[in-house]
Coordinates of C-alpha atoms in Angstrom, one line a residue:
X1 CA 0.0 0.0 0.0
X2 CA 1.6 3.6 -0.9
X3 CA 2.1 5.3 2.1
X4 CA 2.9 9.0 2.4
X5 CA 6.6 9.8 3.4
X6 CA 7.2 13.7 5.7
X7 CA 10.8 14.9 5.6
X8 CA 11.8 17.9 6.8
X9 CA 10.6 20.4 3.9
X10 CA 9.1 17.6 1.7
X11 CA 5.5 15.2 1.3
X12 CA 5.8 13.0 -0.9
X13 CA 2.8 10.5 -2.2
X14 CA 4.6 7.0 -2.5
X15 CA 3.6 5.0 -5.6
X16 CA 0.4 3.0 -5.9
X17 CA 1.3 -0.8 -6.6
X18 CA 1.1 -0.6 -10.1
X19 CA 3.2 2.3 -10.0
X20 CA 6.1 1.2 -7.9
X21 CA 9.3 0.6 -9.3
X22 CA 11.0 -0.8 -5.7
X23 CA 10.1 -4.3 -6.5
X24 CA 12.2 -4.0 -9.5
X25 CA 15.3 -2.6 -8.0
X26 CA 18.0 -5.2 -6.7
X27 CA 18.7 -5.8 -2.4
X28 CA 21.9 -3.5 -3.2
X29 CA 19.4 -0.9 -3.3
X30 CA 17.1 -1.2 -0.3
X31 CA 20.1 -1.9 1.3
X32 CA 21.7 1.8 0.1
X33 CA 18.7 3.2 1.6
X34 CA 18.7 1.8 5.1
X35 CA 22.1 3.1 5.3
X36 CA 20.8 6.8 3.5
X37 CA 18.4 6.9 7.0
X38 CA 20.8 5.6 9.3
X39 CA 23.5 7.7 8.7
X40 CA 20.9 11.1 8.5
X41 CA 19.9 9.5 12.5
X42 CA 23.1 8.0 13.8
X43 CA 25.3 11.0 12.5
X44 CA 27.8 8.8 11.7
X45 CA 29.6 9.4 8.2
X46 CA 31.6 6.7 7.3
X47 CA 35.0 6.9 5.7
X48 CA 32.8 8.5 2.1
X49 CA 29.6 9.7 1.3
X50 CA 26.9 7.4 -0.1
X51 CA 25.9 9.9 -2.4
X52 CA 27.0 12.6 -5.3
X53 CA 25.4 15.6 -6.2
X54 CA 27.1 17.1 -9.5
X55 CA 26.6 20.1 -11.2
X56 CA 27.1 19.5 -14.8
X57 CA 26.0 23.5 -15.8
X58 CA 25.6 26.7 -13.6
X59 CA 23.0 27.3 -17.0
X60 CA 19.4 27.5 -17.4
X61 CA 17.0 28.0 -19.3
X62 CA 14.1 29.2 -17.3
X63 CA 13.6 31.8 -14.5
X64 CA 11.9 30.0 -12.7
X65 CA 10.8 32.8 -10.0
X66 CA 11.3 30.9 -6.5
X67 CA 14.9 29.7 -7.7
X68 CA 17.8 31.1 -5.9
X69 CA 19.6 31.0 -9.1
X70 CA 16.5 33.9 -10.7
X71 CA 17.2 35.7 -7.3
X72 CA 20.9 35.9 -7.5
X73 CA 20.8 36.8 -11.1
X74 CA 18.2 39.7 -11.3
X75 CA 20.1 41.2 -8.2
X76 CA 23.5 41.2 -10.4
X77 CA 25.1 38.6 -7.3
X78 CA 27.9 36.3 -8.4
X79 CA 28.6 34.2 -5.2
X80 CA 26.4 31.3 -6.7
X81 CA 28.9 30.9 -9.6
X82 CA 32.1 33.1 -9.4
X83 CA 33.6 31.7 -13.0
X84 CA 30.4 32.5 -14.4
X85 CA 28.4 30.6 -17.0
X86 CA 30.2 27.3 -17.7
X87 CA 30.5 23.5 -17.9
X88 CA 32.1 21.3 -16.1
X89 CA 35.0 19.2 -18.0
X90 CA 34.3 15.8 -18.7
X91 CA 38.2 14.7 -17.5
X92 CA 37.1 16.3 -13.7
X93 CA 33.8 14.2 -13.7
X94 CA 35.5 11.0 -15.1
X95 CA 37.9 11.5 -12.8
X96 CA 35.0 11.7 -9.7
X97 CA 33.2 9.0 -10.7
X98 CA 35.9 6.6 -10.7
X99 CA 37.4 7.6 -7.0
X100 CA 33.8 7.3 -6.1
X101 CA 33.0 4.1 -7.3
X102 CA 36.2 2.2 -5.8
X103 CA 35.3 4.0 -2.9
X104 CA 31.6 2.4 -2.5
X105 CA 29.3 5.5 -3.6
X106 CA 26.0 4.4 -4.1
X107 CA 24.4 6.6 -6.1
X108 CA 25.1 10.5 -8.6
X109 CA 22.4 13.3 -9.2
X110 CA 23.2 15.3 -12.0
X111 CA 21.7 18.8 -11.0
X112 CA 22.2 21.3 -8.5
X113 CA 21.5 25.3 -9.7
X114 CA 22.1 24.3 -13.7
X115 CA 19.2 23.2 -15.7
X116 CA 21.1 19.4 -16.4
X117 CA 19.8 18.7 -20.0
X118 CA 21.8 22.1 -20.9
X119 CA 24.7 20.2 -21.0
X120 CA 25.6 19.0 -24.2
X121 CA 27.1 15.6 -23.2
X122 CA 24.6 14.7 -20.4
X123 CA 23.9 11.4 -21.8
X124 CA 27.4 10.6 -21.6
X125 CA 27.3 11.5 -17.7
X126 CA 24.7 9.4 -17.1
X127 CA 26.8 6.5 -19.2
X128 CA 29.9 7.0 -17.0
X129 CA 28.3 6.5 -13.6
X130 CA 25.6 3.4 -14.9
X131 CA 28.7 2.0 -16.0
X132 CA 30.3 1.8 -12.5
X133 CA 27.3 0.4 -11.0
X134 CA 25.8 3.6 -9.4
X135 CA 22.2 4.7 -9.3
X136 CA 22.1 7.7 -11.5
X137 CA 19.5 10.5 -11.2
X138 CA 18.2 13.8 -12.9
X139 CA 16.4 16.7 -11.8
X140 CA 15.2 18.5 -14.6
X141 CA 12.4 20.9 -15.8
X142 CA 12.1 18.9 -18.5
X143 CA 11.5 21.9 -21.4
X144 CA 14.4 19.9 -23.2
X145 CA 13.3 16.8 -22.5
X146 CA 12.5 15.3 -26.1
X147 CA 12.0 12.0 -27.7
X148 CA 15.5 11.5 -28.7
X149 CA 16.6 13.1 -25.3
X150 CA 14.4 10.9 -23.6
X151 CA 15.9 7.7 -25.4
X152 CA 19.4 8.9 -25.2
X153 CA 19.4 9.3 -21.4
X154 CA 17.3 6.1 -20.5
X155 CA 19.5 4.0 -22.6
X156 CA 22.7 5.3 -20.8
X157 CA 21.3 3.9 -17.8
X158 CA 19.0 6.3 -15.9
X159 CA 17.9 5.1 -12.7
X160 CA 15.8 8.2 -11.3
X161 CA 14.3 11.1 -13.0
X162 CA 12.7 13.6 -11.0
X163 CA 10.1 16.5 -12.8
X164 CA 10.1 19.9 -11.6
X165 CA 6.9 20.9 -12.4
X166 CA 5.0 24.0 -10.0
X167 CA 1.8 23.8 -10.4
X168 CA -1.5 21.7 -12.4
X169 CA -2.9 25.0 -13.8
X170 CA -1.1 26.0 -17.1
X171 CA -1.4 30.1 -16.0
X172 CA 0.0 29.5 -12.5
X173 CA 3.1 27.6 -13.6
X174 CA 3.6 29.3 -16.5
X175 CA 3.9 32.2 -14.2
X176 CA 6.1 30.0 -12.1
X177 CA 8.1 28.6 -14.5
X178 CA 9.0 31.9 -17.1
X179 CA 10.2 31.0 -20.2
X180 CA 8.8 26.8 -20.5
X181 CA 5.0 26.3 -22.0
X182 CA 3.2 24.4 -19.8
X183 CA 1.5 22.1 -22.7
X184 CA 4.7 21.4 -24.3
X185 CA 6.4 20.2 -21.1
X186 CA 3.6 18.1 -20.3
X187 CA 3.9 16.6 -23.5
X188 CA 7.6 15.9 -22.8
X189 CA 6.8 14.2 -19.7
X190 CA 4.1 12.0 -21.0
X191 CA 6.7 11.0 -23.9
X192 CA 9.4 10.1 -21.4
X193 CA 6.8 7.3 -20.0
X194 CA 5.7 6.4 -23.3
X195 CA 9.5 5.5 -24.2
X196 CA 10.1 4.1 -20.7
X197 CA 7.3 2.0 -20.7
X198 CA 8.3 0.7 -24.2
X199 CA 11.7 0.1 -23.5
X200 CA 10.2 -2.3 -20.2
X201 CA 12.3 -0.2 -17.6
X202 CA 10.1 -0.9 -14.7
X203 CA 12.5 0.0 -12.3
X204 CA 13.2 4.1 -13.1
X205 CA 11.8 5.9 -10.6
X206 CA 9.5 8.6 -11.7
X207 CA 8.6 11.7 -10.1
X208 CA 6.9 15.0 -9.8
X209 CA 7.5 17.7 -7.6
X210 CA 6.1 21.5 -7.3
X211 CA 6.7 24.1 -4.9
X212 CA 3.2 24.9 -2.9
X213 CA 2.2 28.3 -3.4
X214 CA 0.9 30.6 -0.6
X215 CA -2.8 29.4 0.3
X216 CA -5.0 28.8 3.0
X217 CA -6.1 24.6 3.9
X218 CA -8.8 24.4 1.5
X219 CA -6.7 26.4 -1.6
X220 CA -3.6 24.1 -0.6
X221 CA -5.9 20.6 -0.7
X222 CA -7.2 21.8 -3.9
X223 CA -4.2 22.4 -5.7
X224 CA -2.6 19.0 -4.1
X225 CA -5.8 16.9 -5.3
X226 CA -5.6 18.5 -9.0
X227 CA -1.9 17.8 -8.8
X228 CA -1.9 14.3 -8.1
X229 CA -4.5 13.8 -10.4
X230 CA -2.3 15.2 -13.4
X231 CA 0.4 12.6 -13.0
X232 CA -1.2 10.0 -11.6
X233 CA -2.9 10.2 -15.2
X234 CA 1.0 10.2 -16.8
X235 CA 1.5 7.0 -14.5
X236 CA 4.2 8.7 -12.6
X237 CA 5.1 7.3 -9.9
X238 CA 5.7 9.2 -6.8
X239 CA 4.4 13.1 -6.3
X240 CA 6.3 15.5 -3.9
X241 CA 5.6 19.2 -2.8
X242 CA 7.9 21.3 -1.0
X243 CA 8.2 24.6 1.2
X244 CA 9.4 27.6 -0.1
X245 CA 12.5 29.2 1.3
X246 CA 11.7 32.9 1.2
X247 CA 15.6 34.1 -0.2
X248 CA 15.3 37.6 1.2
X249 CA 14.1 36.2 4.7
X250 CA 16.6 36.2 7.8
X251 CA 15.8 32.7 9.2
X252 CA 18.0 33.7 12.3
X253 CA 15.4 35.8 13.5
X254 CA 12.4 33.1 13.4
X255 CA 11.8 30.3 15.5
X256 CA 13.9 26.8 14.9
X257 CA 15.0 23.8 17.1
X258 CA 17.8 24.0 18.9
X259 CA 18.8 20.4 18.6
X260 CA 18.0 20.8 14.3
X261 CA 20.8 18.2 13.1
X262 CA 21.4 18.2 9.4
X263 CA 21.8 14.7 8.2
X264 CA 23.3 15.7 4.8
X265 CA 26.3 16.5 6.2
X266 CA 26.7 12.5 6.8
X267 CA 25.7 11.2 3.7
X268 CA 26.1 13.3 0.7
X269 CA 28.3 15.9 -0.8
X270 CA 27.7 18.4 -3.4
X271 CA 30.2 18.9 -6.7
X272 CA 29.7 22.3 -8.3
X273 CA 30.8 23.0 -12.2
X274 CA 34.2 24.2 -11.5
X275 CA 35.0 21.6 -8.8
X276 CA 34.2 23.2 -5.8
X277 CA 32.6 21.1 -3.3
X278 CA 30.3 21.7 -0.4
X279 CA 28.0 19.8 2.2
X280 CA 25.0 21.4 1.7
X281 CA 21.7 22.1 -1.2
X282 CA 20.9 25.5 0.0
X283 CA 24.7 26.7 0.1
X284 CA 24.1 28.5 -3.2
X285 CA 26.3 31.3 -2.3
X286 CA 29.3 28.8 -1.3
X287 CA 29.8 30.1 2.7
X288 CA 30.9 26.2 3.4
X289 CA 33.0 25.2 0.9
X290 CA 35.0 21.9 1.9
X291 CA 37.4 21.6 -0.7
X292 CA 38.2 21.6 -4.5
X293 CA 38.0 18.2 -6.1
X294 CA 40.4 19.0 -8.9
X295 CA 43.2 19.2 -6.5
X296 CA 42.0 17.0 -3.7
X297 CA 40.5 13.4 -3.7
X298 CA 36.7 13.3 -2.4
X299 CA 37.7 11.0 0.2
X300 CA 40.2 13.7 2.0
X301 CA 37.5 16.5 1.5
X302 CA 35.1 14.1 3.4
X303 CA 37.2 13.4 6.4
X304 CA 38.8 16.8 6.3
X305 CA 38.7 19.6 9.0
X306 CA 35.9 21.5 7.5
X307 CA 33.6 18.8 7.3
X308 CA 34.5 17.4 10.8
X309 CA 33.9 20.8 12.0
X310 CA 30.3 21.3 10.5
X311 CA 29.7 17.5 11.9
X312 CA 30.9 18.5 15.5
X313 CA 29.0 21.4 16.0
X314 CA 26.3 19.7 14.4
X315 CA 26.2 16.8 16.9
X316 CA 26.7 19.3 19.7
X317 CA 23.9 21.6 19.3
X318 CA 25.7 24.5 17.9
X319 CA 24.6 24.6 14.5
X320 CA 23.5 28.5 14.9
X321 CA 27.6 29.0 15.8
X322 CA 28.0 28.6 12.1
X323 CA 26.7 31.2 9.9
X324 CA 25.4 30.1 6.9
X325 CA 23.6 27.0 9.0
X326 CA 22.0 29.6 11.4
X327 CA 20.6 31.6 8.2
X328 CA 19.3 28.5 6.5
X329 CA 15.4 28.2 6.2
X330 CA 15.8 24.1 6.8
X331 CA 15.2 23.6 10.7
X332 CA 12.9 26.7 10.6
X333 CA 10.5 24.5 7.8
X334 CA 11.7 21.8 9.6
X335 CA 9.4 22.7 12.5
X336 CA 6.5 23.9 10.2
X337 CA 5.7 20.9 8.0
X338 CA 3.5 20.4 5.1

């Protein structure tokens, strides 16, 4: 039976059974999982993270208006991406994927602020890491998301491909999502699962995810209903919505737990497009950066001094000692819910 899943900043609507793709996946992967939740509890990091996120392009093509990356470009800020507009190189990624593999990473998500189908050789990401065994998944707004894409990036070995998609009324999202056509994404979505179903990959996950606009109960259980409905009717699989973080909001000054622990920190670890790396999915302007993986392996960013210091303080109660952690909206939504 699906069951509904509350994280932090997240709901999520499991799959129905003739949805679900975990039935499909091998132990390896339920396995990965239970160590995904028992690192996030026990705060114990192991010797490297399970998981890689990996910025193959600081570009997009939308501005999409509760993005960090729309906020930081309007406002003419350059933190978020100090070389500017670029790739990463394929020798740098090669290069990450094969320390990470010998060193037992699980899994690789090819998106952090870029928009990932941008990236002319994304297929060839996706190749690299399926290759090596890992689980590899997209985040994408899916505007470029076309037949031929579609095939392309399945047939590389896509394990998990997650749909940004703000809202089920064409003239809210399009107002959400400036610059993509809300009938012609659709339409990209529904041809993804049409080539998926025809290639017989029962085990990609599937999912869409929208931020919740500002409503009261009755708006917000209208919009989830209508929401669920759309993609339930594209047969995807699980359905997520997420808080906002208000970017011009100082989360210091608002109410969050004391004891807020972030589990990230012990099981993932982010790769930006020059090679930059950081612990954290809300450290667009890079306050926390660990290391550089161009001139460090991933394994001696991970048990470095940085890292164990974010951990300590962390496992102390003394996240708020650390700037950025203190500003972030996480263990303020974390005590609102959905």
């Amino acid at each position: 039976m699906a069951q509904n899943y509350r994280s932090p900043t997240y709901y999520e609507l499991a799959a129905p059974p003739e949805l679900d793709w975990r039935p499909y996946r091998p132990p390896e992967y339920l396995q990965y999982r239970r160590q995904w939740d028992r690192r996030g509890l026990t705060g114990e990091a192991g010797d490297f993270p399970l998981h890689l996120d990996v910025d193959p392009t600081n570009r997009c093509n939308l501005r999409c208006r509760m993005c960090p990356r729309t906020y930081y470009v309007e406002r003419g800020l350059t933190n978020w991406a100090p070389g500017g507009l670029s790739e990463m190189d394929l020798g740098l990624y090669r290069k990450l994927i094969d320390e990470s593999a010998e060193a037992g990473l699980k899994s690789v998500k090819l998106n952090f602020l870029g928009e990932p189908l941008m990236f002319p050789a994304i297929s060839e990401m996706v190749a690299l890491a399926a290759a090596r065994g890992l689980w590899v998944m997209i985040n994408t707004n899916a505007v470029l998301l076309t037949a031929r894409m579609s095939r392309e990036l399945l047939k590389a070995g896509l394990t998990d491909i997650f749909f940004s998609f703000d809202s089920p009324y064409p003239e809210a999202y399009e107002a959400v999502r400036v610059g993509a056509t809300y009938s012609q994404v659709l339409a990209n979505v529904q041809t993804f699962m049409d080539i998926k179903d025809e290639l017989g990959l029962k085990a990609v996950q599937t999912r869409a995810s929208m931020v919740l606009p500002e409503g009261n109960d009755d708006e917000l259980k209208q919009v989830k209903a209508d929401y669920i409905r759309l993609f339930r009717d594209l047969k995807v699989a699980e359905i997520g919505f997420g808080l906002p973080s208000v970017l011009d909001c100082d989360y210091r000054k608002l109410s969050a737990p004391s004891n807020f622990k972030c589990p990230d920190l012990f099981r993932r670890m982010f790769v930006f497009n020059d090679g930059v790396c950081g612990p954290c999915c809300g450290d667009w302007e890079r306050k926390l950066v660990v290391g550089e993986a161009g001139t460090t392996s991933l394994a001696d960013i991970w048990r470095g001094a940085e890292y164990q210091r974010l951990r300590r303080y962390h496992l102390e109660g003394r996240y708020r000692e650390i700037e950025a952690c203190a500003a972030c909206s996480v263990p303020y939504l974390s005590a609102q819910g959905v």
